[in-house]
PDB file of C-alpha atoms in Angstrom:
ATOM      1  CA  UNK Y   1      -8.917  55.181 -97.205  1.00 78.00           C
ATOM      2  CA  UNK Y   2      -5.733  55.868 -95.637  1.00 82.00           C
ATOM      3  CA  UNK Y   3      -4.209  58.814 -93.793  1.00 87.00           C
ATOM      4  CA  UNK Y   4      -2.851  60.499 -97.308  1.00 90.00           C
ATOM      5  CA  UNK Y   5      -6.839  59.702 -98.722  1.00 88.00           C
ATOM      6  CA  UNK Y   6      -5.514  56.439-100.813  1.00 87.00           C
ATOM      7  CA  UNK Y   7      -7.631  53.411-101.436  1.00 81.00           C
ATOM      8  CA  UNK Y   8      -6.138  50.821 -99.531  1.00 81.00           C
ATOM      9  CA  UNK Y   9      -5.883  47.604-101.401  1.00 81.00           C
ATOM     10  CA  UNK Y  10      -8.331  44.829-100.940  1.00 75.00           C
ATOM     11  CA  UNK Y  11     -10.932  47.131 -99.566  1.00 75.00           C
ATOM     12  CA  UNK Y  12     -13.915  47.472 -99.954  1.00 72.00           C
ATOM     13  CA  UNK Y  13     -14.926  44.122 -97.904  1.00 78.00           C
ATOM     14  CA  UNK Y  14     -18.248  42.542 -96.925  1.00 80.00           C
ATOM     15  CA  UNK Y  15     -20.001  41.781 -93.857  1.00 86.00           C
ATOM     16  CA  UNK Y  16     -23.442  41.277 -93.230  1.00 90.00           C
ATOM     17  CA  UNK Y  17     -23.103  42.394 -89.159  1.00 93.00           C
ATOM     18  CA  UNK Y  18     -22.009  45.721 -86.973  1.00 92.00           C
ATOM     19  CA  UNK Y  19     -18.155  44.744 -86.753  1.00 90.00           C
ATOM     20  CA  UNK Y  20     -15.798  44.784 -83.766  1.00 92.00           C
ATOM     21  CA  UNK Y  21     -12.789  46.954 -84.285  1.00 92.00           C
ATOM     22  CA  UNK Y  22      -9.770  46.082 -81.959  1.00 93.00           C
ATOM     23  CA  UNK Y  23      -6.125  44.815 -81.643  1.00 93.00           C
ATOM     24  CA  UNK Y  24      -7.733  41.651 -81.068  1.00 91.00           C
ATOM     25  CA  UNK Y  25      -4.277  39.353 -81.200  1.00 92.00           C
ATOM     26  CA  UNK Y  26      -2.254  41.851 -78.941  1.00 94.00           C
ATOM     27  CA  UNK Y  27       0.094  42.375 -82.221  1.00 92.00           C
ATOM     28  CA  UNK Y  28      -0.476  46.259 -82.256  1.00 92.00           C
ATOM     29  CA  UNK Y  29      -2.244  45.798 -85.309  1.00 90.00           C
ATOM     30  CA  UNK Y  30      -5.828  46.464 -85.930  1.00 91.00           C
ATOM     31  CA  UNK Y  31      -8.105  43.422 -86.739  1.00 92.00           C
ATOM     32  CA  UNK Y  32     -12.297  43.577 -87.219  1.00 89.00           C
ATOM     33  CA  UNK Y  33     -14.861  40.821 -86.888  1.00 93.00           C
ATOM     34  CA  UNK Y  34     -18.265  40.426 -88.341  1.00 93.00           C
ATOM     35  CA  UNK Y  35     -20.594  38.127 -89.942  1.00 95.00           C
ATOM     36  CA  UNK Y  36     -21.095  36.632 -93.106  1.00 92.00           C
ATOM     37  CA  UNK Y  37     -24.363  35.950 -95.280  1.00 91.00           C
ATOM     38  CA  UNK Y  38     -24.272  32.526 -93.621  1.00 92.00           C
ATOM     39  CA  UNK Y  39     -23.387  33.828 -90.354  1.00 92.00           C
ATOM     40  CA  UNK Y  40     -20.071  33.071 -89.841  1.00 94.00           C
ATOM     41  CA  UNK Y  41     -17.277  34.994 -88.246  1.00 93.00           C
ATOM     42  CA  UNK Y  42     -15.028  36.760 -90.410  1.00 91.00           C
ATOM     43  CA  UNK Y  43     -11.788  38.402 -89.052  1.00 89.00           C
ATOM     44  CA  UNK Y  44     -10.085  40.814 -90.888  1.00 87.00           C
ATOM     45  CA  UNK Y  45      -6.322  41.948 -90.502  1.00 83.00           C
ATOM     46  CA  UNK Y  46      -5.218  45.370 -91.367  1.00 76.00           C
ATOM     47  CA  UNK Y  47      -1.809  45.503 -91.717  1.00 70.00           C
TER      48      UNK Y  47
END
């Protein structure tokens, strides 16, 4: 959810793996990483 409690779109989304929450890029936008169910790295942009 947002910061007014809205769903935000595309969300919910699956990982199989603690994640990493950062601005990973340097873009001042937050990105995540986890796994997959076949263990592969999955990097998610919030914008």
């Amino acid at each position: 959810f947002d910061s007014n409690a809205l769903p935000i779109e595309n969300f919910p989304v699956f990982g199989y793996s603690i994640i990493d929450l950062d601005d990973i890029d340097n873009d001042r936008k937050i990105e995540f990483v986890c796994k997959d169910q076949e263990n592969a790295l999955v990097l998610y942009k919030i914008n």
